[in-house]
Short mmCIF file of C-alpha atoms in Angstrom, two decimals:
data_model
loop_
_atom_site.label_atom_id
_atom_site.label_comp_id
_atom_site.label_asym_id
_atom_site.label_seq_id
_atom_site.Cartn_x
_atom_site.Cartn_y
_atom_site.Cartn_z
CA MET X 1188 -25.78 4.98 0.63
CA LYS X 1189 -26.32 4.02 -3.02
CA ARG X 1190 -28.97 6.73 -3.38
CA VAL X 1191 -26.71 9.24 -1.63
CA SER X 1192 -23.79 8.35 -3.91
CA VAL X 1193 -25.94 8.95 -7.03
CA LEU X 1194 -26.92 12.39 -5.75
CA LEU X 1195 -23.36 13.17 -4.67
CA ARG X 1196 -21.89 12.18 -8.05
CA THR X 1197 -24.34 14.45 -9.87
CA LEU X 1198 -23.56 17.32 -7.52
CA MET X 1199 -19.80 16.87 -7.95
CA LEU X 1200 -20.06 16.81 -11.75
CA SER X 1201 -22.26 19.90 -11.89
CA THR X 1202 -19.91 21.96 -9.69
CA SER X 1203 -16.53 20.57 -10.81
CA GLN X 1204 -14.13 23.32 -11.87
CA TRP X 1205 -12.11 20.76 -13.84
CA ASN X 1206 -15.25 19.72 -15.70
CA THR X 1207 -15.94 23.37 -16.49
CA TYR X 1208 -12.36 23.91 -17.65
CA LYS X 1209 -12.52 20.94 -20.05
CA ASN X 1210 -15.81 21.94 -21.66
CA CYS X 1211 -15.70 25.75 -21.50
CA LYS X 1212 -14.26 27.76 -24.42
CA ASP X 1213 -14.30 31.12 -22.64
CA LYS X 1214 -10.62 32.03 -22.12
CA LYS X 1215 -11.37 34.44 -19.28
CA LYS X 1216 -13.35 31.80 -17.41
CA ARG X 1217 -10.64 29.19 -17.95
CA GLY X 1218 -8.05 31.71 -16.76
CA ARG X 1219 -10.01 32.35 -13.56
CA ILE X 1220 -10.18 28.62 -12.89
CA VAL X 1221 -6.41 28.28 -13.36
CA GLY X 1222 -5.75 31.31 -11.14
CA ASN X 1223 -7.99 29.93 -8.41
CA ALA X 1224 -6.22 26.55 -8.60
CA ILE X 1225 -2.79 28.20 -8.31
CA GLY X 1226 -3.93 30.27 -5.32
CA MET X 1227 -5.30 27.20 -3.53
CA ALA X 1228 -2.11 25.25 -4.32
CA VAL X 1229 -0.06 28.00 -2.66
CA LEU X 1230 -2.23 27.78 0.45
CA TYR X 1231 -1.82 24.00 0.57
CA MET X 1232 1.95 24.35 0.22
CA MET X 1233 2.07 26.88 3.06
CA LEU X 1234 0.16 24.46 5.28
CA MET X 1235 2.50 21.61 4.33
CA VAL X 1236 5.62 23.67 5.05
CA TYR X 1237 4.23 24.62 8.46
CA SER X 1238 3.38 20.97 9.22
CA VAL X 1239 6.84 19.76 8.17
CA ALA X 1240 8.58 22.42 10.29
CA GLN X 1241 6.48 21.48 13.30
CA CYS X 1242 7.24 17.75 12.96
CA ILE X 1243 10.98 18.27 12.42
CA GLY X 1244 11.10 19.81 15.88
CA TYR X 1245 9.48 16.67 17.27
CA GLY X 1246 11.97 14.44 15.46
CA LYS X 1247 15.03 16.37 16.61
CA TYR X 1248 14.02 16.10 20.26
CA GLY X 1249 13.31 12.37 20.04
CA LEU X 1250 9.53 12.71 20.11
CA THR X 1251 8.84 10.89 16.85
CA ASP X 1252 6.08 8.75 18.39
CA SER X 1253 4.14 11.97 19.15
CA ILE X 1254 3.99 13.00 15.47
CA PRO X 1255 0.93 10.78 14.73
CA VAL X 1256 -0.78 12.27 17.80
CA MET X 1257 -0.14 15.79 16.53
CA CYS X 1258 -1.28 14.82 13.03
CA ALA X 1259 -4.56 13.39 14.33
CA LEU X 1260 -5.20 16.43 16.54
CA VAL X 1261 -4.44 18.98 13.79
CA ILE X 1262 -6.69 17.19 11.27
CA SER X 1263 -9.47 16.87 13.85
CA VAL X 1264 -9.30 20.54 14.86
CA LEU X 1265 -9.04 21.63 11.23
CA GLY X 1266 -12.01 19.44 10.29
CA PHE X 1267 -14.12 20.86 13.10
CA PHE X 1268 -13.39 24.50 12.29
CA LEU X 1269 -13.71 24.21 8.51
CA THR X 1270 -17.02 22.43 8.91
CA PHE X 1271 -18.38 24.70 11.63
CA LEU X 1272 -17.75 27.82 9.54
CA LYS X 1273 -19.31 26.32 6.39
CA VAL X 1274 -22.07 24.04 7.64
CA ASN X 1275 -24.81 26.68 7.47
CA GLY X 1276 -24.15 27.36 3.79
CA TYR X 1277 -23.67 23.75 2.72
CA ILE X 1278 -26.26 21.78 4.69
CA PHE X 1279 -28.84 24.42 5.63
CA ASN X 1280 -30.46 27.25 3.69
CA PHE X 1281 -28.61 26.47 0.44
CA LYS X 1282 -29.82 27.77 -2.91
CA GLU X 1283 -30.86 24.54 -4.66
CA TYR X 1284 -32.85 23.28 -1.62
CA ASP X 1285 -36.27 23.41 -3.34
CA MET X 1286 -34.98 21.51 -6.37
CA LEU X 1287 -33.30 18.76 -4.33
CA MET X 1288 -36.24 18.29 -1.99
CA SER X 1289 -38.57 17.84 -4.99
CA LEU X 1290 -36.55 14.79 -6.06
CA PRO X 1291 -37.37 11.29 -4.69
CA PHE X 1292 -34.83 11.45 -1.86
CA LYS X 1293 -35.33 11.42 1.88
CA PRO X 1294 -34.36 14.58 3.84
CA SER X 1295 -31.64 12.60 5.66
CA GLU X 1296 -30.20 11.52 2.28
CA VAL X 1297 -30.06 15.10 1.00
CA ALA X 1298 -28.40 16.26 4.23
CA ALA X 1299 -25.89 13.39 4.10
CA CYS X 1300 -25.10 14.17 0.44
CA LYS X 1301 -24.41 17.83 1.23
CA PHE X 1302 -22.20 16.79 4.14
CA LEU X 1303 -20.19 14.38 1.99
CA TYR X 1304 -19.85 17.07 -0.67
CA MET X 1305 -18.40 19.42 1.96
CA TYR X 1306 -16.16 16.56 3.17
CA LEU X 1307 -14.75 15.91 -0.31
CA LYS X 1308 -14.12 19.63 -0.85
CA SER X 1309 -12.12 19.75 2.41
CA LEU X 1310 -10.01 16.62 1.80
CA PRO X 1311 -7.08 18.52 0.18
CA TRP X 1312 -6.61 20.45 3.45
CA TYR X 1313 -6.52 17.26 5.51
CA PHE X 1314 -4.14 15.46 3.16
CA SER X 1315 -1.82 18.49 3.04
CA VAL X 1316 -1.32 18.07 6.78
CA SER X 1317 -1.33 14.27 6.77
CA ILE X 1318 1.10 13.66 3.89
CA SER X 1319 3.64 16.22 5.11
CA MET X 1320 3.62 14.84 8.67
CA MET X 1321 3.69 11.25 7.38
CA ILE X 1322 6.85 11.96 5.36
CA VAL X 1323 8.67 13.45 8.37
CA TYR X 1324 7.50 10.57 10.57
CA GLY X 1325 8.78 8.08 8.00
CA VAL X 1326 12.19 9.75 7.83
CA TYR X 1327 12.73 9.66 11.60
CA SER X 1328 11.08 6.30 12.35
CA LYS X 1329 12.06 4.44 9.15
CA ALA X 1330 8.50 3.13 8.91
CA SER X 1331 7.60 0.22 6.61
CA VAL X 1332 5.42 0.58 3.50
CA PRO X 1333 2.24 -0.85 5.15
CA VAL X 1334 2.40 1.93 7.76
CA TYR X 1335 2.25 4.55 4.99
CA LEU X 1336 -0.76 2.78 3.43
CA MET X 1337 -2.62 2.54 6.74
CA TRP X 1338 -1.80 6.18 7.53
CA ALA X 1339 -3.21 7.32 4.16
CA VAL X 1340 -6.39 5.22 4.45
CA SER X 1341 -7.02 6.35 8.04
CA THR X 1342 -6.69 9.98 6.97
CA LEU X 1343 -9.89 9.53 4.96
CA PHE X 1344 -11.83 8.68 8.13
CA LEU X 1345 -9.97 10.72 10.76
CA PRO X 1346 -11.84 14.02 10.09
CA LEU X 1347 -15.27 12.37 9.90
CA ILE X 1348 -16.12 12.43 13.63
CA PRO X 1349 -15.12 16.10 14.23
CA MET X 1350 -16.90 17.10 11.01
CA VAL X 1351 -20.06 15.29 12.08
CA ALA X 1352 -19.77 16.93 15.53
CA ALA X 1353 -19.43 20.39 13.94
CA SER X 1354 -22.38 19.63 11.64
CA PHE X 1355 -24.49 18.55 14.60
CA LEU X 1356 -23.53 21.73 16.46
CA GLY X 1357 -24.50 23.72 13.36
CA PHE X 1358 -27.78 21.76 13.32
CA ILE X 1359 -28.45 22.77 16.94
CA ILE X 1360 -27.66 26.43 16.16
CA ALA X 1361 -29.91 26.32 13.08
CA LYS X 1362 -32.70 24.74 15.12
CA ILE X 1363 -32.39 27.43 17.80
CA GLY X 1364 -32.17 30.26 15.28
CA SER X 1365 -35.09 29.04 13.17
CA GLY X 1366 -37.47 29.88 16.00
CA PHE X 1367 -36.60 33.60 15.97
CA LYS X 1368 -37.73 36.38 13.70
CA ASN X 1369 -34.17 37.50 12.90
CA LYS X 1370 -32.89 33.98 12.23
CA THR X 1371 -29.61 34.90 10.56
CA VAL X 1372 -28.60 37.40 13.24
CA VAL X 1373 -29.33 34.94 16.06
CA GLN X 1374 -27.36 32.15 14.35
CA SER X 1375 -24.46 34.52 13.68
CA ILE X 1376 -24.36 35.70 17.30
CA VAL X 1377 -24.34 32.13 18.64
CA THR X 1378 -21.60 31.22 16.13
CA PHE X 1379 -19.52 34.25 17.16
CA ILE X 1380 -19.83 33.35 20.84
CA ILE X 1381 -18.63 29.78 20.23
CA ILE X 1382 -15.69 30.94 18.10
CA VAL X 1383 -14.61 33.51 20.69
CA LEU X 1384 -14.75 30.89 23.45
CA ILE X 1385 -12.66 28.45 21.40
CA PHE X 1386 -10.04 31.07 20.52
CA GLY X 1387 -9.95 32.24 24.13
CA SER X 1388 -9.15 28.71 25.28
CA ARG X 1389 -6.21 28.69 22.84
CA PHE X 1390 -4.47 31.51 24.73
CA PHE X 1391 -5.14 29.75 28.03
CA LEU X 1392 -3.44 26.58 26.76
CA GLU X 1393 -0.48 28.53 25.36
CA ASP X 1394 0.03 30.26 28.68
CA MET X 1395 0.58 26.86 30.31
CA PHE X 1396 3.84 26.46 28.34
CA ARG X 1397 4.98 30.09 28.12
CA ASN X 1398 7.91 30.02 30.53
CA ASN X 1399 9.51 26.73 29.48
CA LYS X 1400 12.78 26.38 27.60
CA THR X 1401 12.78 24.90 24.09
CA ALA X 1402 13.41 21.25 25.00
CA GLU X 1403 11.11 21.44 28.01
CA PHE X 1404 8.53 23.20 25.88
CA MET X 1405 8.56 20.38 23.31
CA GLN X 1406 8.28 17.81 26.10
CA SER X 1407 5.30 19.69 27.55
CA ILE X 1408 3.58 19.90 24.17
CA SER X 1409 4.24 16.20 23.61
CA SER X 1410 2.75 15.34 26.99
CA ALA X 1411 -0.26 17.55 26.30
CA THR X 1412 -0.92 15.94 22.92
CA ASP X 1413 -0.49 12.46 24.39
CA ASN X 1414 -2.99 13.32 27.13
CA ALA X 1415 -5.42 14.57 24.48
CA GLY X 1416 -5.39 11.08 23.02
CA LYS X 1417 -6.73 9.73 26.29
CA TYR X 1418 -9.82 11.96 26.07
CA TYR X 1419 -10.36 11.87 22.31
CA ILE X 1420 -10.33 8.15 21.46
CA PRO X 1421 -9.87 8.45 17.62
CA VAL X 1422 -6.44 10.00 18.30
CA LYS X 1423 -5.53 6.95 20.38
CA TRP X 1424 -6.71 4.64 17.58
CA PHE X 1425 -4.73 6.48 14.92
CA THR X 1426 -1.59 6.59 17.08
CA GLY X 1427 -1.83 2.93 18.04
CA MET X 1428 -2.34 1.95 14.42
CA VAL X 1429 0.81 3.83 13.29
CA ASN X 1430 3.20 3.25 16.20
CA ASP X 1431 2.10 -0.29 17.11
CA PHE X 1432 0.91 -1.40 13.65
CA ASN X 1433 -2.44 -2.38 15.16
CA ILE X 1434 -4.97 -3.07 12.39
CA LEU X 1435 -7.80 -3.38 14.92
CA TYR X 1436 -7.46 0.32 15.75
CA MET X 1437 -7.86 1.21 12.08
CA LEU X 1438 -11.00 -0.91 11.82
CA LEU X 1439 -12.42 0.72 14.94
CA LEU X 1440 -11.75 4.19 13.51
CA VAL X 1441 -13.49 3.31 10.24
CA VAL X 1442 -16.50 1.50 11.72
CA VAL X 1443 -17.19 3.94 14.57
CA SER X 1444 -16.85 6.97 12.25
CA LEU X 1445 -19.39 5.49 9.81
CA ILE X 1446 -21.81 4.54 12.61
CA ILE X 1447 -21.71 8.06 14.10
CA PHE X 1448 -22.21 9.54 10.63
CA VAL X 1449 -25.31 7.40 9.97
CA VAL X 1450 -26.83 8.00 13.44
CA VAL X 1451 -26.34 11.78 13.41
CA PHE X 1452 -27.74 12.31 9.93
CA THR X 1453 -30.69 10.08 10.67
CA MET X 1454 -31.43 12.44 13.58
CA VAL X 1455 -30.85 15.52 11.42
CA GLY X 1456 -33.23 14.15 8.79
CA VAL X 1457 -36.14 14.20 11.25
CA SER X 1458 -36.12 18.02 11.53
CA TYR X 1459 -34.27 18.85 8.32
CA ARG X 1460 -37.26 19.93 6.22
CA LYS X 1461 -38.80 21.91 9.09
CA ILE X 1462 -35.57 23.84 9.84
CA ASN X 1463 -34.92 24.74 6.20
CA SER X 1464 -38.52 25.84 5.69
CA ALA X 1465 -38.33 28.05 8.79
CA MET X 1466 -35.00 29.56 7.68
CA LYS X 1467 -36.38 30.39 4.24
CA SER X 1468 -39.56 31.97 5.60
CA HIS X 1469 -39.83 35.66 6.44
CA SER X 1470 -41.80 37.13 9.31
CA GLY X 1471 -44.04 40.12 8.90
CA SER X 1472 -44.49 42.69 11.63
CA LYS X 1473 -48.04 43.03 12.97
CA THR X 1474 -47.35 46.57 14.15
CA PHE X 1475 -46.23 47.88 10.75
CA VAL X 1476 -47.51 51.39 10.03
CA MET X 1477 -47.04 53.12 6.69
CA GLU X 1478 -45.13 56.35 7.20
CA GLU X 1479 -43.45 58.89 5.00
CA ARG X 1480 -40.53 57.33 3.14
CA LYS X 1481 -37.17 59.09 3.34
CA ALA X 1482 -35.28 59.61 0.12
CA ARG X 1483 -31.74 58.20 -0.10
CA SER X 1484 -29.10 58.67 -2.71
CA VAL X 1485 -28.54 55.76 -5.09
CA ILE X 1486 -25.12 54.97 -3.59
CA ARG X 1487 -26.41 54.98 -0.01
CA THR X 1488 -29.35 52.78 -1.05
CA ILE X 1489 -26.98 50.23 -2.56
CA ALA X 1490 -24.87 50.31 0.61
CA PHE X 1491 -28.01 49.66 2.70
CA LYS X 1492 -28.95 46.83 0.34
CA GLU X 1493 -25.52 45.28 0.93
CA PHE X 1494 -26.09 45.54 4.68
CA LYS X 1495 -29.40 43.67 4.34
CA ARG X 1496 -27.67 41.10 2.14
CA MET X 1497 -25.04 40.47 4.82
CA THR X 1498 -27.52 40.19 7.70
CA GLY X 1499 -29.56 37.79 5.57
CA SER X 1500 -26.77 35.22 5.22
CA THR X 1501 -25.07 33.52 8.17
CA VAL X 1502 -22.09 32.39 6.04
CA TYR X 1503 -21.56 35.89 4.66
CA MET X 1504 -22.01 37.61 8.01
CA THR X 1505 -19.73 35.33 10.04
CA ASN X 1506 -16.91 35.50 7.48
CA ALA X 1507 -17.16 39.18 6.52
CA SER X 1508 -17.48 40.53 10.06
CA MET X 1509 -15.28 38.08 11.99
CA GLY X 1510 -12.29 40.45 11.84
CA GLU X 1511 -14.38 43.37 13.06
CA LEU X 1512 -15.56 41.30 16.02
CA PHE X 1513 -12.00 40.44 17.09
CA CYS X 1514 -10.98 44.04 16.45
CA LEU X 1515 -13.71 45.22 18.82
CA ILE X 1516 -12.73 42.65 21.47
CA THR X 1517 -9.08 43.75 21.22
CA GLY X 1518 -10.05 47.43 21.42
CA ILE X 1519 -11.97 46.82 24.63
CA ALA X 1520 -9.40 44.41 26.10
CA VAL X 1521 -6.48 46.86 25.83
CA LEU X 1522 -8.35 49.23 28.14
CA PHE X 1523 -8.16 46.66 30.95
CA VAL X 1524 -4.98 44.70 30.13
CA ASP X 1525 -1.46 46.03 30.48
CA VAL X 1526 -0.05 46.53 26.97
CA ASP X 1527 3.38 45.21 27.95
CA LYS X 1528 1.82 41.92 29.07
CA LEU X 1529 -0.27 41.80 25.90
CA ILE X 1530 2.85 42.27 23.76
CA ASP X 1531 4.61 39.52 25.69
CA LYS X 1532 1.71 37.13 24.98
CA MET X 1533 1.41 38.09 21.30
CA PHE X 1534 5.15 37.95 20.52
CA LYS X 1535 6.07 35.10 22.89
CA GLY X 1536 8.58 36.97 25.02
CA ALA X 1537 10.48 38.67 22.16
CA PRO X 1538 12.62 41.65 23.31
CA LEU X 1539 10.13 44.29 22.17
CA THR X 1540 8.78 47.30 24.01
CA LYS X 1541 5.51 49.08 23.37
CA GLU X 1542 7.40 52.18 22.17
CA MET X 1543 9.03 50.09 19.43
CA LEU X 1544 5.64 48.84 18.32
CA PHE X 1545 3.94 52.26 18.13
CA PRO X 1546 4.31 52.59 14.31
CA ALA X 1547 2.98 49.04 13.80
CA ILE X 1548 -0.34 49.70 15.61
CA PRO X 1549 -2.35 50.48 12.41
CA PHE X 1550 -1.00 47.35 10.71
CA ILE X 1551 -1.76 45.15 13.73
CA ILE X 1552 -5.36 46.38 13.60
CA TYR X 1553 -5.43 45.98 9.82
CA LEU X 1554 -4.61 42.28 10.26
CA PHE X 1555 -8.06 41.98 11.87
CA ILE X 1556 -10.20 44.01 9.50
CA GLY X 1557 -8.20 43.97 6.26
CA MET X 1558 -7.93 40.24 5.71
CA ALA X 1559 -11.52 40.12 4.43
CA SER X 1560 -13.25 42.71 2.29
CA THR X 1561 -16.92 42.56 1.38
CA THR X 1562 -16.10 44.03 -2.04
CA THR X 1563 -14.33 40.79 -3.02
CA MET X 1564 -17.56 38.86 -2.43
CA THR X 1565 -20.48 41.13 -3.28
CA PRO X 1566 -20.03 41.31 -7.09
CA SER X 1567 -20.17 37.50 -7.26
CA LEU X 1568 -22.95 37.19 -4.68
CA GLU X 1569 -25.36 38.73 -7.18
CA GLY X 1570 -25.22 35.27 -8.77
CA LYS X 1571 -27.95 34.41 -11.23
CA ASN X 1572 -29.79 37.62 -10.28
CA TYR X 1573 -27.03 39.68 -11.88
CA TRP X 1574 -29.24 40.33 -14.93
CA ILE X 1575 -31.74 42.10 -12.64
CA VAL X 1576 -28.99 44.46 -11.45
CA GLN X 1577 -27.94 45.14 -15.04
CA SER X 1578 -31.53 45.92 -16.04
CA LEU X 1579 -31.93 48.58 -13.33
CA PRO X 1580 -31.38 52.25 -14.23
CA ILE X 1581 -28.17 52.27 -12.19
CA SER X 1582 -24.75 52.74 -13.69
CA LYS X 1583 -22.05 50.18 -12.85
CA LYS X 1584 -20.02 53.05 -11.42
CA ASN X 1585 -22.71 53.85 -8.83
CA LEU X 1586 -23.28 50.16 -8.16
CA TYR X 1587 -19.68 49.55 -7.15
CA LYS X 1588 -19.42 52.87 -5.35
CA GLY X 1589 -22.31 51.68 -3.16
CA LYS X 1590 -20.59 48.36 -2.52
CA MET X 1591 -17.36 50.16 -1.58
CA LEU X 1592 -19.27 52.57 0.68
CA PHE X 1593 -20.72 49.63 2.61
CA ASN X 1594 -17.28 48.11 3.22
CA MET X 1595 -15.99 51.49 4.44
CA MET X 1596 -18.99 51.83 6.77
CA LEU X 1597 -18.29 48.34 8.10
CA THR X 1598 -14.53 48.60 8.65
CA VAL X 1599 -13.74 52.25 9.46
CA PRO X 1600 -15.62 52.55 12.80
CA PHE X 1601 -13.94 49.42 14.20
CA ALA X 1602 -10.51 50.48 12.93
CA MET X 1603 -10.86 53.97 14.41
CA PHE X 1604 -12.15 52.71 17.77
CA THR X 1605 -9.39 50.13 18.24
CA THR X 1606 -6.68 52.53 17.05
CA VAL X 1607 -7.75 55.14 19.60
CA THR X 1608 -8.13 52.67 22.51
CA PHE X 1609 -4.83 50.94 21.67
CA SER X 1610 -3.06 54.30 21.47
CA ILE X 1611 -4.52 55.54 24.75
CA SER X 1612 -3.68 52.31 26.57
CA ALA X 1613 -0.12 52.29 25.19
CA GLY X 1614 0.45 55.96 26.03
CA VAL X 1615 0.96 57.04 22.41
CA PRO X 1616 1.54 60.82 21.97
CA PHE X 1617 -1.45 62.72 20.54
CA LEU X 1618 0.22 63.57 17.21
CA ASN X 1619 1.20 59.92 16.67
CA MET X 1620 -2.36 58.82 17.44
CA VAL X 1621 -3.79 61.25 14.86
CA LEU X 1622 -1.39 59.92 12.23
CA TYR X 1623 -2.30 56.32 13.11
CA VAL X 1624 -6.00 57.13 12.73
CA ILE X 1625 -5.31 58.64 9.29
CA LEU X 1626 -3.22 55.62 8.27
CA GLY X 1627 -6.00 53.29 9.47
CA LEU X 1628 -8.52 55.19 7.34
CA VAL X 1629 -6.23 54.96 4.30
CA LEU X 1630 -5.69 51.23 4.88
CA CYS X 1631 -9.46 50.69 4.96
CA SER X 1632 -9.74 52.63 1.70
CA PHE X 1633 -7.05 50.47 0.10
CA SER X 1634 -8.71 47.27 1.35
CA THR X 1635 -12.05 48.42 -0.07
CA THR X 1636 -10.81 49.49 -3.51
CA TRP X 1637 -8.29 46.67 -4.03
CA GLY X 1638 -10.93 44.16 -2.92
CA CYS X 1639 -13.38 45.64 -5.43
CA VAL X 1640 -10.81 45.27 -8.23
CA CYS X 1641 -10.39 41.58 -7.32
CA GLY X 1642 -14.15 41.12 -6.98
CA ILE X 1643 -14.89 42.53 -10.45
CA ARG X 1644 -11.94 40.95 -12.26
CA HIS X 1645 -12.64 37.49 -10.82
CA MET X 1646 -16.42 37.61 -10.62
CA ARG X 1647 -18.12 34.22 -10.47
CA LEU X 1648 -21.88 34.16 -11.02
CA ASP X 1649 -22.49 30.44 -11.66
CA TRP X 1650 -22.10 29.34 -8.04
CA GLU X 1651 -24.55 26.98 -6.35
CA ASN X 1652 -23.53 27.75 -2.78
CA GLU X 1653 -22.50 31.00 -1.08
CA VAL X 1654 -19.49 29.27 0.50
CA GLU X 1655 -17.93 28.93 -2.98
CA VAL X 1656 -17.82 32.73 -3.20
CA VAL X 1657 -17.37 33.83 0.41
CA LYS X 1658 -14.62 31.37 1.40
CA GLN X 1659 -13.36 29.66 -1.76
CA GLY X 1660 -13.67 32.26 -4.52
CA ALA X 1661 -10.69 33.23 -6.66
CA ALA X 1662 -11.30 36.91 -5.80
CA VAL X 1663 -11.01 36.21 -2.07
CA THR X 1664 -7.82 34.16 -2.51
CA ILE X 1665 -6.10 36.67 -4.81
CA TYR X 1666 -7.01 39.52 -2.47
CA LEU X 1667 -5.97 37.69 0.70
CA LEU X 1668 -2.54 36.25 -0.13
CA PRO X 1669 -0.57 39.39 -1.11
CA ASN X 1670 -2.47 41.50 1.40
CA MET X 1671 -1.64 39.17 4.29
CA PHE X 1672 2.05 38.73 3.48
CA VAL X 1673 2.65 42.42 2.70
CA THR X 1674 0.91 43.51 5.92
CA MET X 1675 2.98 41.12 8.04
CA ALA X 1676 6.17 42.34 6.34
CA LEU X 1677 5.18 45.97 6.92
CA MET X 1678 4.55 45.30 10.62
CA ALA X 1679 8.16 44.14 10.96
CA GLY X 1680 9.38 46.92 8.64
CA THR X 1681 7.77 49.73 10.61
CA VAL X 1682 9.30 48.45 13.86
CA PHE X 1683 12.74 48.27 12.20
CA LEU X 1684 12.48 51.70 10.55
CA GLY X 1685 11.14 53.22 13.77
CA THR X 1686 14.45 52.41 15.46
CA MET X 1687 16.37 54.32 12.76
CA ILE X 1688 14.23 57.38 11.95
CA ASN X 1689 11.39 59.27 13.58
CA SER X 1690 8.29 57.06 13.81
CA ASN X 1691 6.01 59.90 12.63
CA VAL X 1692 8.04 60.17 9.43
CA VAL X 1693 7.61 56.43 8.87
CA THR X 1694 3.85 56.74 9.39
CA VAL X 1695 3.56 59.67 6.94
CA ILE X 1696 5.50 57.70 4.31
CA PHE X 1697 3.11 54.76 4.59
CA ILE X 1698 0.10 57.09 4.54
CA MET X 1699 1.26 58.48 1.19
CA ILE X 1700 2.11 55.03 -0.23
CA TYR X 1701 -1.26 53.51 0.66
CA ALA X 1702 -3.15 56.63 -0.40
CA VAL X 1703 -1.59 56.28 -3.86
CA LEU X 1704 -2.37 52.55 -3.98
CA ALA X 1705 -5.97 53.17 -2.91
CA GLY X 1706 -6.33 55.93 -5.52
CA LEU X 1707 -4.94 53.72 -8.30
CA SER X 1708 -7.23 50.86 -7.26
CA TYR X 1709 -10.23 53.21 -7.27
CA LEU X 1710 -9.38 54.43 -10.76
CA ARG X 1711 -9.05 50.79 -11.84
CA VAL X 1712 -12.54 50.07 -10.51
CA LEU X 1713 -13.96 52.98 -12.52
CA LYS X 1714 -12.18 51.72 -15.63
CA LEU X 1715 -13.53 48.21 -15.14
CA CYS X 1716 -17.03 49.67 -14.87
CA LYS X 1717 -16.73 50.90 -18.47
CA ASP X 1718 -15.58 47.55 -19.89
#
């Protein structure tokens, strides 16, 4: 562990944004760091507010003892998902692999260091949940000071087991994928299948409590979380430690978590070098025949290059195309599921009819495909190869036009398909459906151009890991937050306005508004290309 800690400390210092802020004199760079910190702070606050609201409901219905259970479950689930979505970029196929493996460290030590680095980066998320729930628990239970201390210490170890489990699952996926020619595609497909299965189980669990009243619903949730503690032992340890002040449970949580961590990464170390070497290798086709090459325009060539870039990175592909996958699943599902039942499941029995939701269809679909835009990531993904792009005889204008074309090619087909299937299944009149298709196209244009503005303005080229750009970049955060909140507000606004004026008029108004916003964003991109 001493050797791992030396490597981890060096890695943390070399990637620390605070360290960069202290020593960098570039005002723009310092401003980007501050902006990214503010954006992340807002996300943490949102998570804390949600956690507090959830626990207050427990306290009001006399279920205070179930708050630690919920805290342990939320942190465990959060740790599993955050790790599962990032493990491929952090532990496998990372950029500085050759450099690290040339140092006098064992493969298991390098893998453990990268895991702990990912763990430290995720700690703010876990403590946002833990601290907020701990405060509410303390208010209702009047807990003593030692309970707070034990709660805080246990939070450090609570996510370890699910994170190690997610890492081991990522290791299995990487090992399976490394044996195929198209390694990234195979790993992405397996990852997509697992995510879809997990999200599908969520709706099954929710349906178990759908028809209960509020008090009965809370009792059911409490019983369900308590039962979860019987199957997932760390939850039982954490709950027993808090409610019964049992120090033995805390020691068990710490010791068992560390043992599992050591055992798993000893196993990973055995095949670690082989898997990374296989993932970095490229297969050549034995049946390749030289044929006449077709000429493409510069913009289309750049778009194709972006496609190859996406299919060459599991982290990029799973994050950039996740919304499109769920959009496709929804588009197919509405052909076989009654829309009224679907609305009841999505809006939890709210008094809404499908006719009232007609104008909101494009925005519902946009929640899938518009929450991530490849144009926020691709300028930064050039990384240290950015000088090669600048040296090519390609203008910045054409470069970013190609990047925007790729995002349109990725999002528009899925948006159009789901809009049409949703409209047909809901019995939307033909004229309304045409307007919704146009609005969907305009929304994709806005997502593409606004994302490109964020990607250029907040470009980060000094990253060491793709995850820092794809999931944690300032461009992604600044694009996501206003886009998400505005879209959710517009969904409610269109339903409200549709009850007052003709829904087609509402749709035309939003088409014009978003067309103007997309046009202004496009002009801003062209202006940034000249700077």
